[in-house]
Structure formats: C-alpha cells, structure tokens
Amino acid sequence: MADVDVFISNYTLVDPEIYQLWIEGFSSSEAVTYLKQKGFGHSMGAPSDLIASDVLDHYRTYSLIELYLNAPTKLMEQSCFQLEPHVRDLITEKYYSIDDVVAREILGKKLSSRYRKDLDEVAEKTCVKLKSVRRQFDNVKRIFKAVEEMPGTLTNNIKQHFFISNDLAKKYACIVFLACLRFETTKKKLQYLSFSDLLTCSHAIMIYWTYTYQHTGPEYYDTEMDKEFLLDLRELRCLLDKEKEIKHLVCLRLKPVLLERAFHELDTNFRSYWRALITIACNLHRNRELRDLFVDLCEKLIDPWRQNGWNREQVNKFLASITQSVLDLEISRDQETRCLWDRYMQVITICLDKMYHI
C-alpha cells in the first residue's frame, strides 16, 4: 500500500502569494506556471505535480472562504475556517482591493447585470483578468447597495460593515458618492481624468458641500448635498458688480510673480474667468448643473487656460489670489457672502488643481 502523508492543523493556512494570484484572477494552472517561473519550490526540489496539487488545494479553500467574504460579518462569526486575526484582515482587504483603472471604468456606469455581461471589454481595456474585474464589480455593487441609504459618512459605514482599511473605504466611498449623485464622468473630454483625480474631487465635495459640513451625528449623510448652501450660492451673483475691484486686487498680487506675457493674458481675459467661476456657483442648485460640474470646469476654465498656455503653478496662484481677494474685499462688508465664497472655493480649488493636466 502507498504511504500517504497527512498534515492536520487547527488554523487554515493562507499563502499570501498564492492568494494574491487567486485575487488577480489567475486560474490554478496559470498560477502554477507563474510560480514555477519564479522558482517556487525549487529550493526544496518540489516536483511540478506537488506544486500543482498544493495550488489547487489553496484555490479550493479560497473559493469556500469567498462565501463568507461576500458578507464579512459572517466571516467574523463563522467557525468552519479558523483564521488568525491578521490573516482574516489580510484576506478581507485583498478581496475588496480594487484597481484604479477598473474603478475608473466603472464610474458613471449602471451597476446592472447587463453591464456585468460586458465586463470583458473592461478587462481588455485595462489588461486586468476578467475574473478579477467581475470580483471588483460585484464588490462595488454589494457595497453600494449596503450603504447608499445608510445614515452617517460613507467611509465610516464601509469600514464598519466590511472591515477594510480607511484608504480602501475611501475609494469605495468615492464610487458610491459619484453614483448616488450621478456626476458626469464618462464624457470624452473627461476621459483624461484618473480615478485618483476624481477620488480627490469627490471627497472635497463630500467634506464641504454636503450636510456633514460642520455637523456630526448619524442623522447627517454625506451622500446628500447641502441644498440650502447650494441655493445660497446664488447670492454670489452680487460679486459680478465688483469685478473691477476684484481684478485690481488680483493683479496687485500676481504682477510681481507672473511673467509679463502671462500677466497680460490674465489682464485681457480676467472677465471670462471671473464670470465662469460665478456662473458655475450660481447654477449648482440645479441638479443637472451639479452633475455636470466636472464638465463645466473643463469647458469654462481648464480648456481656455490650456489654450492660453497656463501651467499648473499659474493656475494655483490665480485661484489662491482670487479667493483671498474676495475674502479681503468682503471682510468688512458682508460676512455671509464671505463664508459662502470661502466654502465654495475650497472645493473648486481642489478640483481644478487635480483636473488641470498639461
């Protein structure tokens, strides 16, 4: 009779390298080929069939654990797989990991079964294996359904219910927020924006323009825009009458730090830039204008700046100068206008800084 070696352990063994290959969508045979190319098992003289058997055993285990990973609270409570806390944290974090290129493709799309059937196009475009793309899509859909109407902040809710890190929860919060508010991110002129760019922009909006601004408590949602604030932004229209005063203050600040050609261009086109900033603010109370925020910033400010040869440093200097000039002008006049302008420009400055690529 053949000898059979049997190993029994209380704890489920998770090999981080093999688990990562499973997460990335490698089949067991592809994983074996990859590991052999890296010299896996070579030092111990392990034959190919033993490596293949080991990988297949790991894959079976991960497929069974996946049933609990779909609802991480069940993973915490189950007793079938004895996992050390750090291993449980590792496999949960890895399972919910999301590639930025895949996240960017998912943004703006309906999280429907019909779209799931077309994920092979996403896989081809992003060079991410289809199995991994499907895992990431399913995770986004699962998290979206779980937290879209949950009171409180998205990031905290996602962390608490899916036991993932703060940075990863922020990524999902961005996707959920942009989906809930239906921000336009798919138009051709916005395709140059990376997921990281939109992540920064969306979190700025959540912090400054939702009801969680200066409020804490479960009754406040950061998926709900502060409607009163957006309506009040119409009051900034009064600043159009102060264009000459604002322009004078901005030019005083920027003349010493800009080249003569750049300063002349600013002096010539100041009115169009100024009116664009005010017009965008005054229209944000309309749902369609809010959804098109990134498009409007691109068409009304970024495109003209590019055409006129602005660099990123020039953009940031202009935004800082115009923000402070209004605050200085209004400090002794209208405190409400001053506060509205400051809160509005907090987001606009962050968005334009991330969106302005030369």
Short mmCIF file of C-alpha atoms in Angstrom, two decimals:
data_model
loop_
_atom_site.label_atom_id
_atom_site.label_comp_id
_atom_site.label_asym_id
_atom_site.label_seq_id
_atom_site.Cartn_x
_atom_site.Cartn_y
_atom_site.Cartn_z
CA MET A 1 0.00 0.00 0.00
CA ALA A 2 1.19 3.50 -0.80
CA ASP A 3 2.24 5.79 2.04
CA VAL A 4 0.15 8.92 2.44
CA ASP A 5 1.40 11.94 4.38
CA VAL A 6 -1.35 13.77 6.27
CA PHE A 7 -0.97 17.14 7.97
CA ILE A 8 -3.64 18.41 10.37
CA SER A 9 -3.75 21.97 11.72
CA ASN A 10 -6.20 23.99 13.79
CA TYR A 11 -5.70 27.06 11.63
CA THR A 12 -6.43 27.49 7.94
CA LEU A 13 -3.23 28.23 6.06
CA VAL A 14 -3.27 31.16 3.65
CA ASP A 15 -0.28 31.63 1.39
CA PRO A 16 -0.17 35.39 0.60
CA GLU A 17 1.44 34.85 -2.80
CA ILE A 18 -0.99 32.17 -3.98
CA TYR A 19 -3.93 34.13 -2.53
CA GLN A 20 -2.82 37.21 -4.47
CA LEU A 21 -2.79 35.21 -7.70
CA TRP A 22 -6.30 33.96 -6.93
CA ILE A 23 -7.40 37.55 -6.26
CA GLU A 24 -5.89 38.71 -9.58
CA GLY A 25 -7.95 36.13 -11.46
CA PHE A 26 -5.24 33.60 -12.34
CA SER A 27 -6.55 30.09 -12.95
CA SER A 28 -4.85 27.36 -10.91
CA SER A 29 -2.84 26.20 -13.95
CA GLU A 30 -1.78 29.80 -14.73
CA ALA A 31 -0.78 30.25 -11.10
CA VAL A 32 1.36 27.08 -11.21
CA THR A 33 3.12 28.26 -14.37
CA TYR A 34 3.75 31.68 -12.84
CA LEU A 35 5.11 30.22 -9.59
CA LYS A 36 7.39 27.79 -11.42
CA GLN A 37 8.81 30.66 -13.46
CA LYS A 38 9.60 32.43 -10.21
CA GLY A 39 11.37 29.34 -8.88
CA PHE A 40 8.65 28.45 -6.34
CA GLY A 41 9.55 25.15 -4.63
CA HIS A 42 12.87 24.91 -6.48
CA SER A 43 14.98 25.15 -3.32
CA MET A 44 13.12 22.17 -1.82
CA GLY A 45 13.17 20.18 -5.04
CA ALA A 46 9.37 20.00 -5.14
CA PRO A 47 8.07 18.25 -8.28
CA SER A 48 5.60 20.05 -10.56
CA ASP A 49 2.66 17.81 -9.67
CA LEU A 50 3.13 18.53 -5.96
CA ILE A 51 3.16 22.30 -6.62
CA ALA A 52 0.03 21.95 -8.77
CA SER A 53 -1.69 19.93 -6.05
CA ASP A 54 -0.77 22.50 -3.40
CA VAL A 55 -2.04 25.42 -5.50
CA LEU A 56 -5.28 23.62 -6.30
CA ASP A 57 -5.82 22.89 -2.61
CA HIS A 58 -5.33 26.57 -1.79
CA TYR A 59 -7.72 27.59 -4.56
CA ARG A 60 -10.44 25.26 -3.23
CA THR A 61 -10.02 26.74 0.24
CA TYR A 62 -10.24 30.33 -1.02
CA SER A 63 -13.37 29.53 -3.05
CA LEU A 64 -15.04 28.23 0.11
CA ILE A 65 -13.92 31.22 2.17
CA GLU A 66 -15.29 33.53 -0.56
CA LEU A 67 -18.83 32.65 0.52
CA TYR A 68 -18.10 34.42 3.81
CA LEU A 69 -16.12 37.26 2.26
CA ASN A 70 -19.27 38.37 0.45
CA ALA A 71 -20.56 39.31 3.91
CA PRO A 72 -17.52 39.97 6.13
CA THR A 73 -19.60 39.95 9.33
CA LYS A 74 -20.26 36.26 8.64
CA LEU A 75 -16.52 35.68 8.25
CA MET A 76 -16.05 37.08 11.75
CA GLU A 77 -18.73 34.76 13.18
CA GLN A 78 -18.13 31.51 11.26
CA SER A 79 -16.27 28.56 12.79
CA CYS A 80 -15.54 26.46 9.68
CA PHE A 81 -12.24 28.22 9.00
CA GLN A 82 -10.09 29.12 11.96
CA LEU A 83 -8.25 32.22 10.87
CA GLU A 84 -5.87 34.28 12.94
CA PRO A 85 -6.99 37.95 13.16
CA HIS A 86 -4.16 39.27 10.99
CA VAL A 87 -4.87 36.60 8.34
CA ARG A 88 -8.58 37.43 8.38
CA ASP A 89 -7.74 41.13 7.92
CA LEU A 90 -5.36 40.30 5.08
CA ILE A 91 -7.78 38.18 3.06
CA THR A 92 -10.63 40.69 3.54
CA GLU A 93 -8.51 43.66 2.49
CA LYS A 94 -7.15 41.79 -0.54
CA TYR A 95 -10.58 40.50 -1.55
CA TYR A 96 -12.02 44.03 -1.58
CA SER A 97 -8.97 45.57 -3.24
CA ILE A 98 -9.83 47.50 -6.38
CA ASP A 99 -7.60 48.56 -9.26
CA ASP A 100 -7.78 52.27 -10.05
CA VAL A 101 -8.08 51.57 -13.79
CA VAL A 102 -11.05 49.26 -13.19
CA ALA A 103 -12.68 51.72 -10.79
CA ARG A 104 -12.33 54.47 -13.41
CA GLU A 105 -14.15 52.33 -15.98
CA ILE A 106 -16.96 51.51 -13.54
CA LEU A 107 -17.58 55.18 -12.63
CA GLY A 108 -20.67 56.54 -14.31
CA LYS A 109 -21.93 53.10 -15.35
CA LYS A 110 -25.13 51.48 -14.09
CA LEU A 111 -24.30 48.64 -11.72
CA SER A 112 -26.61 46.27 -13.55
CA SER A 113 -26.47 42.63 -14.63
CA ARG A 114 -26.49 43.83 -18.21
CA TYR A 115 -23.30 45.83 -17.69
CA ARG A 116 -21.71 42.88 -15.89
CA LYS A 117 -22.05 40.88 -19.11
CA ASP A 118 -19.91 43.48 -20.90
CA LEU A 119 -17.06 43.44 -18.40
CA ASP A 120 -14.87 41.60 -20.90
CA GLU A 121 -14.45 44.97 -22.62
CA VAL A 122 -13.25 46.48 -19.33
CA ALA A 123 -10.84 43.57 -18.87
CA GLU A 124 -9.42 44.04 -22.36
CA LYS A 125 -9.08 47.81 -21.96
CA THR A 126 -7.46 47.68 -18.51
CA CYS A 127 -5.39 44.50 -19.03
CA VAL A 128 -6.92 43.08 -15.83
CA LYS A 129 -8.15 39.49 -15.92
CA LEU A 130 -11.90 39.14 -16.40
CA LYS A 131 -12.39 37.12 -13.21
CA SER A 132 -10.75 39.90 -11.20
CA VAL A 133 -12.82 42.60 -12.95
CA ARG A 134 -16.01 40.69 -12.09
CA ARG A 135 -14.94 40.36 -8.46
CA GLN A 136 -14.30 44.10 -8.27
CA PHE A 137 -17.60 44.95 -9.98
CA ASP A 138 -19.55 42.65 -7.66
CA ASN A 139 -17.85 44.19 -4.62
CA VAL A 140 -18.72 47.72 -5.78
CA LYS A 141 -22.35 46.71 -6.34
CA ARG A 142 -22.52 44.95 -2.96
CA ILE A 143 -21.08 47.90 -1.05
CA PHE A 144 -23.25 50.39 -2.96
CA LYS A 145 -26.44 48.53 -2.03
CA ALA A 146 -25.35 48.19 1.59
CA VAL A 147 -24.50 51.84 2.32
CA GLU A 148 -26.28 54.10 -0.20
CA GLU A 149 -29.11 54.95 2.22
CA MET A 150 -27.25 54.40 5.47
CA PRO A 151 -27.02 57.48 7.75
CA GLY A 152 -23.59 58.83 8.59
CA THR A 153 -20.45 59.12 6.49
CA LEU A 154 -19.78 56.69 3.68
CA THR A 155 -16.18 55.97 4.61
CA ASN A 156 -17.00 55.08 8.22
CA ASN A 157 -20.01 52.99 7.23
CA ILE A 158 -17.98 51.00 4.71
CA LYS A 159 -15.15 50.44 7.20
CA GLN A 160 -17.52 49.26 9.91
CA HIS A 161 -19.56 46.89 7.74
CA PHE A 162 -16.82 45.47 5.51
CA PHE A 163 -13.80 45.59 7.85
CA ILE A 164 -11.44 47.20 5.37
CA SER A 165 -8.80 49.91 5.77
CA ASN A 166 -9.59 53.62 5.72
CA ASP A 167 -7.81 54.19 2.40
CA LEU A 168 -9.70 51.39 0.67
CA ALA A 169 -13.00 52.51 2.20
CA LYS A 170 -12.37 56.00 0.78
CA LYS A 171 -12.11 54.54 -2.72
CA TYR A 172 -15.47 52.84 -2.39
CA ALA A 173 -16.97 55.97 -0.80
CA CYS A 174 -15.92 57.93 -3.88
CA ILE A 175 -17.60 55.44 -6.23
CA VAL A 176 -20.80 55.32 -4.17
CA PHE A 177 -20.97 59.11 -3.84
CA LEU A 178 -20.48 59.80 -7.55
CA ALA A 179 -23.05 57.10 -8.38
CA CYS A 180 -25.65 58.39 -5.90
CA LEU A 181 -25.38 61.98 -7.16
CA ARG A 182 -24.97 60.82 -10.79
CA PHE A 183 -21.99 63.06 -11.52
CA GLU A 184 -20.98 63.02 -15.17
CA THR A 185 -17.60 61.32 -15.53
CA THR A 186 -17.91 59.40 -18.80
CA LYS A 187 -17.81 62.14 -21.43
CA LYS A 188 -14.89 62.04 -23.83
CA LYS A 189 -13.42 65.33 -22.62
CA LEU A 190 -13.20 63.89 -19.07
CA GLN A 191 -11.51 60.62 -20.02
CA TYR A 192 -8.07 62.05 -19.24
CA LEU A 193 -9.02 62.22 -15.56
CA SER A 194 -7.75 59.30 -13.49
CA PHE A 195 -9.65 57.63 -10.68
CA SER A 196 -7.23 59.28 -8.26
CA ASP A 197 -8.20 62.71 -9.62
CA LEU A 198 -11.91 62.03 -9.19
CA LEU A 199 -11.31 60.48 -5.76
CA THR A 200 -9.78 63.74 -4.53
CA CYS A 201 -12.52 65.86 -6.11
CA SER A 202 -15.38 63.77 -4.75
CA HIS A 203 -14.02 63.77 -1.21
CA ALA A 204 -13.66 67.54 -1.30
CA ILE A 205 -17.33 67.82 -2.31
CA MET A 206 -18.38 65.40 0.45
CA ILE A 207 -16.46 67.38 3.06
CA TYR A 208 -17.50 70.92 2.11
CA TRP A 209 -20.81 70.74 0.19
CA THR A 210 -22.86 68.05 1.94
CA TYR A 211 -24.82 68.18 5.19
CA THR A 212 -21.88 66.70 7.09
CA TYR A 213 -20.07 70.06 6.75
CA GLN A 214 -19.51 71.24 10.34
CA HIS A 215 -22.07 68.68 11.52
CA THR A 216 -21.63 65.29 13.13
CA GLY A 217 -24.17 62.66 14.02
CA PRO A 218 -26.00 59.74 12.39
CA GLU A 219 -28.73 61.99 11.02
CA TYR A 220 -26.30 63.64 8.59
CA TYR A 221 -25.48 61.98 5.26
CA ASP A 222 -22.51 62.79 3.04
CA THR A 223 -24.49 61.45 0.08
CA GLU A 224 -26.92 64.35 0.44
CA MET A 225 -25.90 67.77 -0.82
CA ASP A 226 -26.49 70.77 1.42
CA LYS A 227 -29.40 72.20 -0.59
CA GLU A 228 -29.60 75.40 1.45
CA PHE A 229 -25.93 76.11 0.77
CA LEU A 230 -26.32 75.47 -2.96
CA LEU A 231 -29.32 77.80 -3.08
CA ASP A 232 -27.45 80.45 -1.11
CA LEU A 233 -24.62 80.36 -3.65
CA ARG A 234 -26.88 82.36 -5.94
CA GLU A 235 -26.09 85.31 -3.66
CA LEU A 236 -22.57 85.32 -5.10
CA ARG A 237 -24.02 86.90 -8.22
CA CYS A 238 -23.60 90.25 -6.45
CA LEU A 239 -19.83 89.79 -6.87
CA LEU A 240 -20.20 90.33 -10.62
CA ASP A 241 -20.72 94.02 -9.86
CA LYS A 242 -17.37 94.10 -8.07
CA GLU A 243 -15.35 92.74 -10.95
CA LYS A 244 -13.13 95.82 -11.26
CA GLU A 245 -12.27 95.84 -7.56
CA ILE A 246 -11.50 92.11 -7.55
CA LYS A 247 -9.44 92.36 -10.72
CA HIS A 248 -7.41 95.20 -9.21
CA LEU A 249 -6.62 93.16 -6.08
CA VAL A 250 -5.77 90.03 -8.09
CA CYS A 251 -3.46 91.95 -10.44
CA LEU A 252 -1.68 93.60 -7.50
CA ARG A 253 -0.97 90.17 -6.07
CA LEU A 254 0.05 88.43 -9.29
CA LYS A 255 2.00 91.09 -11.19
CA PRO A 256 5.21 90.52 -9.16
CA VAL A 257 5.08 86.73 -9.61
CA LEU A 258 3.96 86.29 -13.24
CA LEU A 259 5.92 86.74 -16.44
CA GLU A 260 4.89 89.79 -18.46
CA ARG A 261 3.19 87.72 -21.16
CA ALA A 262 1.23 85.66 -18.62
CA PHE A 263 0.17 88.79 -16.73
CA HIS A 264 -1.01 90.47 -19.95
CA GLU A 265 -3.08 87.40 -20.86
CA LEU A 266 -4.68 87.41 -17.39
CA ASP A 267 -5.43 91.12 -17.65
CA THR A 268 -7.08 90.59 -21.03
CA ASN A 269 -9.18 87.53 -20.14
CA PHE A 270 -9.90 88.12 -16.46
CA ARG A 271 -13.59 88.85 -17.09
CA SER A 272 -14.27 85.46 -18.74
CA TYR A 273 -12.51 83.54 -15.92
CA TRP A 274 -14.25 85.55 -13.22
CA ARG A 275 -17.70 85.19 -14.76
CA ALA A 276 -17.18 81.45 -15.26
CA LEU A 277 -16.46 80.98 -11.54
CA ILE A 278 -19.53 82.96 -10.51
CA THR A 279 -21.83 81.36 -13.12
CA ILE A 280 -20.90 77.84 -12.04
CA ALA A 281 -21.58 78.76 -8.39
CA CYS A 282 -24.98 80.32 -9.12
CA ASN A 283 -26.21 77.27 -11.05
CA LEU A 284 -25.18 74.47 -8.69
CA HIS A 285 -28.64 74.36 -7.06
CA ARG A 286 -29.92 72.78 -10.27
CA ASN A 287 -29.39 69.01 -10.31
CA ARG A 288 -28.24 68.90 -13.90
CA GLU A 289 -25.68 71.68 -13.40
CA LEU A 290 -24.35 69.92 -10.30
CA ARG A 291 -23.99 66.64 -12.18
CA ASP A 292 -22.08 68.48 -14.91
CA LEU A 293 -19.68 70.20 -12.50
CA PHE A 294 -16.56 68.50 -13.88
CA VAL A 295 -17.65 69.15 -17.47
CA ASP A 296 -18.27 72.85 -16.75
CA LEU A 297 -14.92 73.28 -15.02
CA CYS A 298 -13.24 71.69 -18.00
CA GLU A 299 -15.07 73.68 -20.69
CA LYS A 300 -15.23 77.08 -18.99
CA LEU A 301 -11.85 77.24 -17.25
CA ILE A 302 -9.44 74.39 -17.96
CA ASP A 303 -9.76 74.44 -21.77
CA PRO A 304 -9.25 78.25 -22.02
CA TRP A 305 -6.26 78.09 -19.66
CA ARG A 306 -4.69 75.35 -21.77
CA GLN A 307 -5.26 77.32 -24.95
CA ASN A 308 -3.58 80.33 -23.36
CA GLY A 309 -0.58 78.31 -22.20
CA TRP A 310 -1.15 78.34 -18.46
CA ASN A 311 0.90 75.94 -16.36
CA ARG A 312 -0.28 74.33 -13.13
CA GLU A 313 1.65 76.77 -10.94
CA GLN A 314 -0.05 79.69 -12.68
CA VAL A 315 -3.48 78.10 -12.13
CA ASN A 316 -2.83 77.63 -8.41
CA LYS A 317 -1.52 81.18 -7.99
CA PHE A 318 -4.57 82.59 -9.75
CA LEU A 319 -7.01 80.55 -7.63
CA ALA A 320 -5.28 81.46 -4.37
CA SER A 321 -5.18 85.12 -5.35
CA ILE A 322 -8.79 85.39 -6.47
CA THR A 323 -10.03 83.51 -3.39
CA GLN A 324 -8.14 85.77 -1.00
CA SER A 325 -9.02 88.95 -2.90
CA VAL A 326 -12.75 88.32 -2.45
CA LEU A 327 -12.25 87.49 1.22
CA ASP A 328 -10.27 90.70 1.75
CA LEU A 329 -12.84 92.77 -0.11
CA GLU A 330 -15.81 91.33 1.77
CA ILE A 331 -14.30 91.10 5.25
CA SER A 332 -15.71 94.42 6.37
CA ARG A 333 -18.91 94.26 4.30
CA ASP A 334 -20.92 91.05 4.04
CA GLN A 335 -19.85 88.17 6.28
CA GLU A 336 -22.39 85.78 4.73
CA THR A 337 -21.01 86.33 1.23
CA ARG A 338 -17.50 85.86 2.54
CA CYS A 339 -18.39 82.49 4.13
CA LEU A 340 -20.21 81.29 1.02
CA TRP A 341 -17.29 82.20 -1.21
CA ASP A 342 -14.74 80.51 1.05
CA ARG A 343 -16.74 77.26 1.25
CA TYR A 344 -17.37 77.27 -2.49
CA MET A 345 -13.74 77.91 -3.43
CA GLN A 346 -12.42 75.21 -1.09
CA VAL A 347 -13.87 72.61 -3.48
CA ILE A 348 -13.28 74.49 -6.74
CA THR A 349 -9.59 74.99 -5.91
CA ILE A 350 -9.06 71.31 -5.07
CA CYS A 351 -10.93 70.15 -8.18
CA LEU A 352 -9.12 72.47 -10.58
CA ASP A 353 -5.75 71.58 -9.07
CA LYS A 354 -6.39 67.84 -9.66
CA MET A 355 -8.09 68.27 -13.03
CA TYR A 356 -5.53 70.57 -14.62
CA HIS A 357 -3.18 68.32 -16.58
CA ILE A 358 -0.92 69.89 -19.18
#
